[in-house]
Short mmCIF file of C-alpha atoms in Angstrom, two decimals:
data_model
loop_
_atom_site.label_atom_id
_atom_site.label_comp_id
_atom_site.label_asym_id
_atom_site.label_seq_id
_atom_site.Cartn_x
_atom_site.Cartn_y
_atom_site.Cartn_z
CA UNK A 251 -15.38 20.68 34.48
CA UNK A 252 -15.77 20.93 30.74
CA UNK A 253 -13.24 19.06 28.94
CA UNK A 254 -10.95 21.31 25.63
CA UNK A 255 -11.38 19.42 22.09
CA UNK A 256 -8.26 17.91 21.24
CA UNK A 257 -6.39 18.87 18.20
CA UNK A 258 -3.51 17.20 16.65
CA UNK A 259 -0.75 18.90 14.30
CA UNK A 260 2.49 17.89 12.61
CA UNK A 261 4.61 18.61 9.65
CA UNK A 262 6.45 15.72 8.39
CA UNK A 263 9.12 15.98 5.69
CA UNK A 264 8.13 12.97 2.33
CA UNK A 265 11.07 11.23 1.29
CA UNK A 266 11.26 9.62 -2.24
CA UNK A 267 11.52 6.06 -2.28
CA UNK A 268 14.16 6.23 -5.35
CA UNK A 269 16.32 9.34 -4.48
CA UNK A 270 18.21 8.48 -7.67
CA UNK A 271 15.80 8.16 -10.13
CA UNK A 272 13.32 11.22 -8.36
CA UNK A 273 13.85 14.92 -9.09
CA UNK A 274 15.78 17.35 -6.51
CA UNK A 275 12.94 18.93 -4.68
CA UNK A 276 11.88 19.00 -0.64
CA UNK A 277 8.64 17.56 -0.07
CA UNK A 278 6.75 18.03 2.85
CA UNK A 279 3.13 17.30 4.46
CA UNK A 280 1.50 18.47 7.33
CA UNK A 281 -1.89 17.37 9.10
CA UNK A 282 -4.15 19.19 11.69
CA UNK A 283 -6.63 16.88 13.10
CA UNK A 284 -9.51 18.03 14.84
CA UNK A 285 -11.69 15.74 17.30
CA UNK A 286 -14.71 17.33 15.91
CA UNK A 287 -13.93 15.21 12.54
CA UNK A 288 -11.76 17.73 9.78
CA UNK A 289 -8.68 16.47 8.82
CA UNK A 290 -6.49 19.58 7.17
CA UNK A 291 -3.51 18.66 5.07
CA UNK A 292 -1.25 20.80 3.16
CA UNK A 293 1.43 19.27 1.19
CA UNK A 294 4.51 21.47 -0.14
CA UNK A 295 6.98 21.28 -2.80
CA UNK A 296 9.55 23.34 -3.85
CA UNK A 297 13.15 23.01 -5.24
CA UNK A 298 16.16 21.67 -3.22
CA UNK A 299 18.34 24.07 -4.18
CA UNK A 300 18.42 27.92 -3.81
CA UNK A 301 18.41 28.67 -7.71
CA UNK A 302 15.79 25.66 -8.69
CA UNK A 303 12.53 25.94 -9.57
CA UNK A 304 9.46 23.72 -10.16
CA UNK A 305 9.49 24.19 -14.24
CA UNK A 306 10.68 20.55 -14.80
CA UNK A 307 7.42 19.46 -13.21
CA UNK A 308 3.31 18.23 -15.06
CA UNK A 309 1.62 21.13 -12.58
CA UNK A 310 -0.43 22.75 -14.38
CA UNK A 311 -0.57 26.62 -14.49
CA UNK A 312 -2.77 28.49 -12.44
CA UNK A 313 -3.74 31.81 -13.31
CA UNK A 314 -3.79 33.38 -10.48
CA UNK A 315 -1.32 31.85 -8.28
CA UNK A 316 -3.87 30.81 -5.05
CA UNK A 317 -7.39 29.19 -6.75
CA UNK A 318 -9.94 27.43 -5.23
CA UNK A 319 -10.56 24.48 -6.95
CA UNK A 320 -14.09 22.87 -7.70
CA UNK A 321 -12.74 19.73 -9.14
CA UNK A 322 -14.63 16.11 -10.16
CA UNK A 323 -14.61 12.36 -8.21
CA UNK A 324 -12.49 11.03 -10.36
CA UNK A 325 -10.51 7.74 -10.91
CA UNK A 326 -6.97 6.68 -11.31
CA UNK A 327 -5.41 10.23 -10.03
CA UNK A 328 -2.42 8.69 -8.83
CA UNK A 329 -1.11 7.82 -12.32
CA UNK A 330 0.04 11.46 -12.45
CA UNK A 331 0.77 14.26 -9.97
CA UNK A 332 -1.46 13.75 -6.76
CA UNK A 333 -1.53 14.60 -2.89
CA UNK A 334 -2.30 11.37 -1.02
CA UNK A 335 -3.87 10.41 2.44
CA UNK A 336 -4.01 7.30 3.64
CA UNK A 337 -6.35 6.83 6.90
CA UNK A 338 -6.78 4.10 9.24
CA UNK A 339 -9.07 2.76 11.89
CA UNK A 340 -6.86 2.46 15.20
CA UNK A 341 -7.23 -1.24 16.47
CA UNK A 342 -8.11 -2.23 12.54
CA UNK A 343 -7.26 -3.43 9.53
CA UNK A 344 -9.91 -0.92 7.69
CA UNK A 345 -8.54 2.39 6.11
CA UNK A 346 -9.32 4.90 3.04
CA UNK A 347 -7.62 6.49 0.48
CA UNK A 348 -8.19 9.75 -0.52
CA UNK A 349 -6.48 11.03 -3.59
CA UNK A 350 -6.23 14.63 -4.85
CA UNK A 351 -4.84 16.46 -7.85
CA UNK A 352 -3.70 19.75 -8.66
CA UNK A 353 -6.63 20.77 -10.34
CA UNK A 354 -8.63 19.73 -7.51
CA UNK A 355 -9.80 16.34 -8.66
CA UNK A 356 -10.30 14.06 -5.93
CA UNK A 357 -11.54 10.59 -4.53
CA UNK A 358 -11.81 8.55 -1.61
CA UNK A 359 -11.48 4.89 -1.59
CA UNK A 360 -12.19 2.73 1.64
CA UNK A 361 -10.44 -0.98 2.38
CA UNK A 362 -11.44 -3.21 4.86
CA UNK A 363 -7.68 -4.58 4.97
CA UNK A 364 -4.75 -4.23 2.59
CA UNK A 365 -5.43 -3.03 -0.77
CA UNK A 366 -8.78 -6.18 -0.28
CA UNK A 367 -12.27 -4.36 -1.33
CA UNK A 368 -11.34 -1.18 -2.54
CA UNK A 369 -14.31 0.77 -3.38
CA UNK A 370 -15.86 4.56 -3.50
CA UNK A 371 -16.97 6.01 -0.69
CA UNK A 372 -20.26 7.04 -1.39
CA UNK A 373 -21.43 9.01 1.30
CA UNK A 374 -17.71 11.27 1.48
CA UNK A 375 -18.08 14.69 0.85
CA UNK A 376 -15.77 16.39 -1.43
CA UNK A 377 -13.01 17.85 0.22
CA UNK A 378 -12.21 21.17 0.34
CA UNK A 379 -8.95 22.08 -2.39
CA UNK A 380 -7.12 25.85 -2.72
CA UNK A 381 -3.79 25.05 -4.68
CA UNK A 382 -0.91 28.17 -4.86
CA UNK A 383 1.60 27.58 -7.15
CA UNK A 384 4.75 30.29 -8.31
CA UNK A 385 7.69 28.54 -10.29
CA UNK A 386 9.27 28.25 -7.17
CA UNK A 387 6.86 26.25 -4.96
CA UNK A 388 3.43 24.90 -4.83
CA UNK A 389 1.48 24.34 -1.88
CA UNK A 390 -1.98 22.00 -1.97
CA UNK A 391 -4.02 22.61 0.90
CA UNK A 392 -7.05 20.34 1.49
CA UNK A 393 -10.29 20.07 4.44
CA UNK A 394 -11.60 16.91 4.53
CA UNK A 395 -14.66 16.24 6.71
CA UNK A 396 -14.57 12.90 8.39
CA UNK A 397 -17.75 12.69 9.81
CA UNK A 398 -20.07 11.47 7.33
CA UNK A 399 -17.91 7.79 7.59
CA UNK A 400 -15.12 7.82 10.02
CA UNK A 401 -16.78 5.78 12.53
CA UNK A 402 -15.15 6.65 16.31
CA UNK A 403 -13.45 10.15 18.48
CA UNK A 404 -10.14 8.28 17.88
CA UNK A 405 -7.48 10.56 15.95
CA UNK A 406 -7.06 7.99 13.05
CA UNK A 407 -3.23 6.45 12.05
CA UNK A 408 -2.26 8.90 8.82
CA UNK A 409 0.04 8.01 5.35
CA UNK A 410 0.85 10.86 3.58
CA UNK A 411 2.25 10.45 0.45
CA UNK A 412 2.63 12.33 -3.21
CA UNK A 413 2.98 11.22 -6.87
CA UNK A 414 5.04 13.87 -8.51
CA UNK A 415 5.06 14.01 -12.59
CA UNK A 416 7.79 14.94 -14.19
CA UNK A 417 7.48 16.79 -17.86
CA UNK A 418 8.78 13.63 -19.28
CA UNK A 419 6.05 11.76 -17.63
CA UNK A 420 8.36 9.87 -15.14
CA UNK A 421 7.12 9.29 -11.78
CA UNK A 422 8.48 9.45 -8.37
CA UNK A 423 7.03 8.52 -5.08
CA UNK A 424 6.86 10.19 -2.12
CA UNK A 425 5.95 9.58 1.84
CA UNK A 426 6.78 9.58 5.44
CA UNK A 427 8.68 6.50 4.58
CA UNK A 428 9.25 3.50 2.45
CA UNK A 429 9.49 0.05 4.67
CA UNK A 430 9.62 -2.13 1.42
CA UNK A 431 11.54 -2.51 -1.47
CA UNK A 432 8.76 -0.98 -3.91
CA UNK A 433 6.85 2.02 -3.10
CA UNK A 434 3.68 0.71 -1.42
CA UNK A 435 1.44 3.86 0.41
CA UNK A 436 -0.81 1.02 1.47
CA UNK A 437 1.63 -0.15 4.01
CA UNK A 438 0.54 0.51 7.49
CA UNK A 439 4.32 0.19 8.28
CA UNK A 440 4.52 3.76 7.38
CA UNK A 441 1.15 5.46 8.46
CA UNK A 442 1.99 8.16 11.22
CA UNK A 443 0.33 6.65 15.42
CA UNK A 444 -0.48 9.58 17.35
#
């Protein structure tokens, strides 16, 4: 008897890891993982409160509101708004980083233990990016094929996390959850094991 891929999915509310100091809005991220190899993962913002919007935010406009982006590899994303993933080997110290930007921008990183050799991925395929975005919500959705690197069947141990840019340029930080006293996505202690 044939065995049924297995496919994992989960929405997972971000939390901010200054509530204080970060702007009212409801964050969430959701992954579907497919034993194939695709990782999907849409992160959503929108405002906390009935009457709120997203106008305070950096997002740039899109014209019109669902686009498919075609964006570069680029650098240093996470200095502004950006959609994180953070993806380990099971049984390792090895992850990667992928970073993503409104516009579509994106970049994967790969460590063979915490934040030690950071480096492109070379041989990563650019990830699939549609952005929507109304005043009242924005929604990044992005396909990342895992196959060219990710090295075993094994669903791998997910961080998702988001940098969200205010107009005035402040930044708050967002993920599943903060185990230290300084935001830190690179801590295992909060990567998601399915």
């Amino acid at each position: 008897m044939s065995r049924h891929p297995v496919m994992v999915r989960q929405v997972c509310p971000l939390l901010p890891q200054n509530p204080q100091n970060s702007p009212d809005l409801l964050l969430s991220a959701e992954f579907v993982w497919s034993e194939g190899g695709l990782l999907e993962l849409s992160y959503n913002l929108r405002p906390a409160y009935r009457d709120g919007n997203l106008l305070s935010l950096a997002l740039p406009p899109l014209e019109p509101a669902t686009v498919p982006m075609h964006g570069d590899r680029c650098d240093e994303l996470w200095k502004h708004n950006c959609f994180e993933a953070f993806i380990g080997l099971p049984g390792s110290q090895q992850y990667w980083e992928l970073n993503v930007s409104p516009l579509g921008h994106w970049n994967l990183y790969s460590f063979e233990s915490y934040r030690q050799a950071g480096s492109e991925l070379v041989e990563a395929l650019p990830p699939s990016v549609t952005v929507r975005q109304t005043r009242r919500d924005c929604r990044c959705d992005v396909v990342l094929d895992l196959r060219p690197w990710w090295p075993i069947e094994e669903m791998p141990e997910l961080g998702l996390a988001m940098v969200v840019e205010d107009r005035d340029g402040q930044l708050s930080y967002w993920a599943l959850s903060h185990p230290g006293e300084v935001a830190d996505f690179h801590d295992r202690r909060s990567f998601l094991i399915c």
